Short mmCIF file of C-alpha atoms (C1' of nucleotides) in Angstrom, two decimals:
data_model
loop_
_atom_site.label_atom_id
_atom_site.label_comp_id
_atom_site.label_asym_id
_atom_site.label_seq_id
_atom_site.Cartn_x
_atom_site.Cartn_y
_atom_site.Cartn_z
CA UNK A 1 6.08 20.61 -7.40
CA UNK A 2 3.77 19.59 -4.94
CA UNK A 3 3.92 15.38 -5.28
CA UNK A 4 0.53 15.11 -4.01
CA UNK A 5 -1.33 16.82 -7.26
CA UNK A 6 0.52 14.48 -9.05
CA UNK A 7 -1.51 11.54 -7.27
CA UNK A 8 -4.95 13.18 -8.96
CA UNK A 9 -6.54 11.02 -10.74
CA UNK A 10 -3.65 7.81 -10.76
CA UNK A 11 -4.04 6.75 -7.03
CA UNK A 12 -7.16 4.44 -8.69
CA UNK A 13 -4.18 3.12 -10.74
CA UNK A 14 -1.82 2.14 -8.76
CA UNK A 15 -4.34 0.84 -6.28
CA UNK A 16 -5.65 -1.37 -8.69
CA UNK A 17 -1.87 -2.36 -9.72
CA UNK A 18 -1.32 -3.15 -5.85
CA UNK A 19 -4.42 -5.29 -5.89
CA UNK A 20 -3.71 -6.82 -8.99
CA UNK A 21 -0.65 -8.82 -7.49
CA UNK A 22 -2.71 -9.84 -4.88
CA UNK A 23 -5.40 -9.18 -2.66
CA UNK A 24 -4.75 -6.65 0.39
CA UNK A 25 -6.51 -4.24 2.74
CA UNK A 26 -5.93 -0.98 3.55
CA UNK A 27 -3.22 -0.76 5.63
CA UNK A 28 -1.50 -2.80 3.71
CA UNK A 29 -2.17 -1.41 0.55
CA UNK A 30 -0.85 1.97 2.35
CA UNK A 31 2.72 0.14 3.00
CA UNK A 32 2.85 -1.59 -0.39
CA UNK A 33 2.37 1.90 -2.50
CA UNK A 34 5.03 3.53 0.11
CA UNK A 35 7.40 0.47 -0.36
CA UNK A 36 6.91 0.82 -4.33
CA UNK A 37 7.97 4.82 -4.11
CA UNK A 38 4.84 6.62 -2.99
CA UNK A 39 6.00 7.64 -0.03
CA UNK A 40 3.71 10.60 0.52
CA UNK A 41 0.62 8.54 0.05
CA UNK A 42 -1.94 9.74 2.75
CA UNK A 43 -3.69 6.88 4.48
CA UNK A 44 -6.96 7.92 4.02
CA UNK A 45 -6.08 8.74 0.75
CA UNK A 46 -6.19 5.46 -0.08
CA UNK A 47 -9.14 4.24 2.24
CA UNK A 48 -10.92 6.69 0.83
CA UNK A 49 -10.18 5.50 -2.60
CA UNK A 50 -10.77 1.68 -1.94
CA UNK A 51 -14.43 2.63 -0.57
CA UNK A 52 -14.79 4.56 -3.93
CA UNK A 53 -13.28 1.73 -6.06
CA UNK A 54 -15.46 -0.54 -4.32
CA UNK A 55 -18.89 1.24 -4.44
CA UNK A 56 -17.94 1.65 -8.10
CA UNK A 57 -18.31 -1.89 -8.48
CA UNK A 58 -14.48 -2.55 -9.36
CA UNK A 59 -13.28 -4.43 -6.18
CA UNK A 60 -14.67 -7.45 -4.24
CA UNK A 61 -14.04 -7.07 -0.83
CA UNK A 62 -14.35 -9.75 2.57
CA UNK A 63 -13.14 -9.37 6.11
CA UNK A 64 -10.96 -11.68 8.25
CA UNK A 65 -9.85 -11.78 11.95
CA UNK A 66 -6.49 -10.83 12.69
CA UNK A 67 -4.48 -12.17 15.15
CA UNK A 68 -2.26 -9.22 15.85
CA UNK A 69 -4.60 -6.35 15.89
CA UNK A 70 -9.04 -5.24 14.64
CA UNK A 71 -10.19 -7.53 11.70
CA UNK A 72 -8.82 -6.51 8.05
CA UNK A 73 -11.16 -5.78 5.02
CA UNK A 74 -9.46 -7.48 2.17
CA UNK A 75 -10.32 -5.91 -1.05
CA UNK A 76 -9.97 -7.83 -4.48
CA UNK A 77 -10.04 -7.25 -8.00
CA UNK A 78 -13.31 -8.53 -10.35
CA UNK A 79 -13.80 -8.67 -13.80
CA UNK A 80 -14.88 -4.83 -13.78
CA UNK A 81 -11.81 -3.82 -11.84
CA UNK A 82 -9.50 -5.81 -14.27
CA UNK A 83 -11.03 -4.10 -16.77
CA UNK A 84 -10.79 -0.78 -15.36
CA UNK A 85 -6.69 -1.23 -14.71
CA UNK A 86 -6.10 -2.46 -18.09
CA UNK A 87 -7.80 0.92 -20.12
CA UNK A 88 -6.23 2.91 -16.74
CA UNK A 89 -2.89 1.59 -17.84
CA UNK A 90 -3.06 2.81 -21.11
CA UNK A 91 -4.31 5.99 -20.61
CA UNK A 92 -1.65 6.60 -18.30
CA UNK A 93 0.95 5.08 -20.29
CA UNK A 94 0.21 7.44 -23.34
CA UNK A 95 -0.38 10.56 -21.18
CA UNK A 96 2.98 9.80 -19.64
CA UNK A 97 4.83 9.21 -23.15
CA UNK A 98 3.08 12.78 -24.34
CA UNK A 99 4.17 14.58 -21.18
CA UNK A 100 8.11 13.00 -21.47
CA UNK A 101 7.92 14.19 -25.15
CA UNK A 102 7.24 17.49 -24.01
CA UNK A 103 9.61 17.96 -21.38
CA UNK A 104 12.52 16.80 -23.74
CA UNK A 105 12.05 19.34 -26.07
CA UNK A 106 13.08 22.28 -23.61
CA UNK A 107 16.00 24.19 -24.00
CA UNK A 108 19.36 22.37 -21.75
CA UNK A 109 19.58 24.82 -18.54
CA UNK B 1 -9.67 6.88 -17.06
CA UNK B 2 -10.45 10.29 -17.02
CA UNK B 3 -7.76 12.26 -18.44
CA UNK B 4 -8.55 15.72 -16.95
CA UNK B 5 -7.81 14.43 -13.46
CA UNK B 6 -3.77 13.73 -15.00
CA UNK B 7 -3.63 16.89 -15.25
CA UNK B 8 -3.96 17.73 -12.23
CA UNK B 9 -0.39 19.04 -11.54
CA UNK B 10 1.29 18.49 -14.06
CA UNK B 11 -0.37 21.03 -16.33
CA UNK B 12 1.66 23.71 -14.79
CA UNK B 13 4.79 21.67 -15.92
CA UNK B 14 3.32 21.17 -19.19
CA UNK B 15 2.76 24.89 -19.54
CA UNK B 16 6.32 25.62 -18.40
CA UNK B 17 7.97 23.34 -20.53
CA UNK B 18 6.12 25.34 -23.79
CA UNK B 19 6.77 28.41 -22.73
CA UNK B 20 10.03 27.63 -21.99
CA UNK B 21 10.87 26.57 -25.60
CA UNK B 22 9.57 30.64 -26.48
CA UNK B 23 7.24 33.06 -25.23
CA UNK B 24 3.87 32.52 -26.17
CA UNK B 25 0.47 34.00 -25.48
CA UNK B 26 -2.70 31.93 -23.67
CA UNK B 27 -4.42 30.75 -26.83
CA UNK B 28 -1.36 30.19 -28.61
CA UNK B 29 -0.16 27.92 -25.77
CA UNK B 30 -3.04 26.52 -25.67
CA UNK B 31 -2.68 25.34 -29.31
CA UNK B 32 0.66 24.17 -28.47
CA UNK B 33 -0.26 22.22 -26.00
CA UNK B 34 -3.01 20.84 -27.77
CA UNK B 35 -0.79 19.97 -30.72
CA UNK B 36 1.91 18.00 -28.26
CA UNK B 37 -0.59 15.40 -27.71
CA UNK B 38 -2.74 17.13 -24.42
CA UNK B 39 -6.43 17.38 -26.73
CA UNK B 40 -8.37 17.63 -23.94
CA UNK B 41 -6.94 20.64 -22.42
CA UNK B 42 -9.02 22.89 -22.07
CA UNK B 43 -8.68 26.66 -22.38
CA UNK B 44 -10.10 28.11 -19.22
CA UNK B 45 -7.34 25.75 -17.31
CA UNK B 46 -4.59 27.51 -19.19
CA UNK B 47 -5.52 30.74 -18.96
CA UNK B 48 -5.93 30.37 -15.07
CA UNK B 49 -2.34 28.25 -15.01
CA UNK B 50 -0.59 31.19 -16.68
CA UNK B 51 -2.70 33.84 -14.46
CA UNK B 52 -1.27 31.35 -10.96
CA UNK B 53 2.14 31.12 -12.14
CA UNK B 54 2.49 34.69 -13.25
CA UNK B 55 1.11 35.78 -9.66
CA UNK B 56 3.34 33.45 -8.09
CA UNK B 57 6.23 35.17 -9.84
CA UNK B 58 7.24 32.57 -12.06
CA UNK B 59 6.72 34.52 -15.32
CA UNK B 60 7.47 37.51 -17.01
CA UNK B 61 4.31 39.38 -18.95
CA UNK B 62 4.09 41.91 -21.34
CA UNK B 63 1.55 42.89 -24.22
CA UNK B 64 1.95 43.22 -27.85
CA UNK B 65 -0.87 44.59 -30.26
CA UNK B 66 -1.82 42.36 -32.90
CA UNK B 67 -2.99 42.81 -36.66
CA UNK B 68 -5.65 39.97 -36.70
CA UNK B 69 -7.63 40.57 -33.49
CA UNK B 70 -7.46 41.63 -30.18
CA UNK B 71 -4.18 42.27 -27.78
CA UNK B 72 -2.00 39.46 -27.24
CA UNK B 73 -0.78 39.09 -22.81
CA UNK B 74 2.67 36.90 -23.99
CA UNK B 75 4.23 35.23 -20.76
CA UNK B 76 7.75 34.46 -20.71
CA UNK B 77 9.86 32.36 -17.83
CA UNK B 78 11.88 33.97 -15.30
CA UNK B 79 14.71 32.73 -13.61
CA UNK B 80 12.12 31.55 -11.11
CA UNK B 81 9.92 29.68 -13.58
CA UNK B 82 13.30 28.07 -15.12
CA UNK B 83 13.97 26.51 -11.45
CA UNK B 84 10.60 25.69 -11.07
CA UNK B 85 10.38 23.62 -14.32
CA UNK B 86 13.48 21.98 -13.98
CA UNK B 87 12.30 20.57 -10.32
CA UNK B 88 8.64 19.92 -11.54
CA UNK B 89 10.71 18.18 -14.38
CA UNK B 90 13.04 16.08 -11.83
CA UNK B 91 9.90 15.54 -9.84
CA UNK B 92 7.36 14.71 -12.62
CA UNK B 93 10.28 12.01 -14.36
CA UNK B 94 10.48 10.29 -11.05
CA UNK B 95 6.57 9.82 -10.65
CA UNK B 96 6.67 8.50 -13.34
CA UNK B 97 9.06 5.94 -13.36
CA UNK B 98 7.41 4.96 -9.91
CA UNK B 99 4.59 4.22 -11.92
CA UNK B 100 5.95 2.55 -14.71
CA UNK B 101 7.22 0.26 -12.02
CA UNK B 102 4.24 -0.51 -10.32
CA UNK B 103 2.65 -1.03 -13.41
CA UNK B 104 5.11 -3.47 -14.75
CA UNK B 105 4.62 -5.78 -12.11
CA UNK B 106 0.87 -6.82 -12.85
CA UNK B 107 -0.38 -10.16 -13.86
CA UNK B 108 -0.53 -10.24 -17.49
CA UNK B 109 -4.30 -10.13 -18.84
"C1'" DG C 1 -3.73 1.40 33.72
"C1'" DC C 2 -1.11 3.56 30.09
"C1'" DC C 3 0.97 3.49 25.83
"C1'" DA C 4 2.19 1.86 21.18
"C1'" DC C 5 0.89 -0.30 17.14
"C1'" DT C 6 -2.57 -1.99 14.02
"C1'" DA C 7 -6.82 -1.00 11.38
"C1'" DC C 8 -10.79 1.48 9.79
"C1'" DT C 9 -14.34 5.50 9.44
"C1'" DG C 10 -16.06 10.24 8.94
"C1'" DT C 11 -15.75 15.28 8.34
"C1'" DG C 12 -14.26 19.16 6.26
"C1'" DC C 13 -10.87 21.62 3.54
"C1'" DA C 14 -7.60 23.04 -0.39
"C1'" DT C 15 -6.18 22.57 -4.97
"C1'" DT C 16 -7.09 22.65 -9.56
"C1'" DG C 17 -9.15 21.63 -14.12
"C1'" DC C 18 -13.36 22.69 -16.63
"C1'" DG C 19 -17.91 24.41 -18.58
"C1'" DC C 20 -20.06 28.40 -19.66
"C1'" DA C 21 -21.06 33.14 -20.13
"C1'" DG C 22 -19.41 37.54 -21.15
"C1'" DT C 23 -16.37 41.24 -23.34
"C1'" DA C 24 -13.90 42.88 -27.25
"C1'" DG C 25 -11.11 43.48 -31.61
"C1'" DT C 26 -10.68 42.27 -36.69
"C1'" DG C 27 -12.14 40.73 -41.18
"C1'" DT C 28 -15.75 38.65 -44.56
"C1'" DG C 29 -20.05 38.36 -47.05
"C1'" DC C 30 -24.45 40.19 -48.00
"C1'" DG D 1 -23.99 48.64 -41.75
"C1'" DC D 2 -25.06 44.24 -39.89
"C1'" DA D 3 -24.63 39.48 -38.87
"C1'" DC D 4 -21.22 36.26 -38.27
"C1'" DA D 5 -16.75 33.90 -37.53
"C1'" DC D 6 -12.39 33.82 -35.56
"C1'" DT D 7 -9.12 35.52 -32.25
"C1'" DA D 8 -8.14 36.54 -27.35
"C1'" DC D 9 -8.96 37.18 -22.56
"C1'" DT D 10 -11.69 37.29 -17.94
"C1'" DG D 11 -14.73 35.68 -14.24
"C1'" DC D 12 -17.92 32.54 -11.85
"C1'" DG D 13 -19.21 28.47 -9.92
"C1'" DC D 14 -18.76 23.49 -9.84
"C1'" DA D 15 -16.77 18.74 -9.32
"C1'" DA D 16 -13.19 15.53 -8.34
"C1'" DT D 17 -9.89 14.01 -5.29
"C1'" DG D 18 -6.00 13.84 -1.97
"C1'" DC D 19 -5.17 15.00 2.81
"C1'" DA D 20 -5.17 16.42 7.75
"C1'" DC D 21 -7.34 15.42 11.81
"C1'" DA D 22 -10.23 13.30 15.06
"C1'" DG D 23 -12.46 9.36 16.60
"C1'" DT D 24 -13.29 4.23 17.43
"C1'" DA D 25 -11.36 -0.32 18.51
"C1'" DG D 26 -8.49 -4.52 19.11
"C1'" DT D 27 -3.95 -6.55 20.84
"C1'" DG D 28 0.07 -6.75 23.59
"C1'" DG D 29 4.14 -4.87 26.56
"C1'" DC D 30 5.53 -2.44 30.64
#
DNA sequence: GCCACTACTGTGCATTGCGCAGTAGTGTGC
DNA sequence: GCACACTACTGCGCAATGCACAGTAGTGGC
């Protein structure tokens, strides 16, 4: 199975679960999610998502100088984006429970 | 969250993993599915999953008459839709435990 | 000066789930 | 016999979203 289908519609998620711990920007939020097991996580997959999460009023977002390369755009979570994470979580957490229930009801290969 | 965007590859799995337990025709997987726990699904998306999976050779088809309405198109798996499952399977359990992971790790609310 | 690494933006594409309309067979009630 | 409901499948067009790729820029090593 391709991996990246499986991204559709849970990159929000665990963008908002990187952020959560504590504030990053992009590329950095590209290395945390490929640290955490994501390796196939596009990079503009994720920019892409941060602009969304941000014009979607979820994020906060502020830029500071760098000393080792262009200035970074630090994205945050607010109240909305909190919000957003928590019902995310449980969606996915139930979806995920459904899905295991199905798979262990197959016949042993 | 939007659930329809879970889906998004995994219903192919989902569908596998039903027909994999018997044979079934689309509107009686789709009632399978739908009594598993995936409500939303919706039948248009499982009639095209069966139509992609048969044309990419991972089911068997034939058609039986019925006594309480139209012809019934039953799909079975193939040797090629058993391998096919048990790697979206492998694939799908590791996602999710990435997930779980990341999740885990939040801030508590 | 050239290259590598960091960091972000924009464009266009492919996949895939869904809404909706349409076709068709069977049985029920009037 | 006709309208209607339920079963069952097909086709069309749309929307969301992840990604490849190209481009812009800053810093530092050789």
């Amino acid at each position: 199975m391709d991996s990246t289908q499986l991204l559709k519609g849970v990159l929000d998620l665990a963008v908002l679960a990187v952020l959560d711990e504590r504030d990053g920007y992009g590329y950095d939020v590209v290395r945390r999610l490929r640290e955490a097991g994501l390796e196939d996580v596009g990079d503009a997959s994720v920019y892409g998502t941060l602009r969304r999460l941000f014009k979607a009023g979820a994020l906060t977002s502020y830029v500071v100088a760098s000393d080792e390369g262009p200035h970074r755009k630090y994205y945050g979570l607010n109240d909305v984006g909190r919000d957003q994470l928590a019902s995310s979580a449980a969606t996915w957490t139930a979806f995920a429970a459904t899905m295991a229930d199905l798979l262990k009801e197959r016949r042993p290969s």
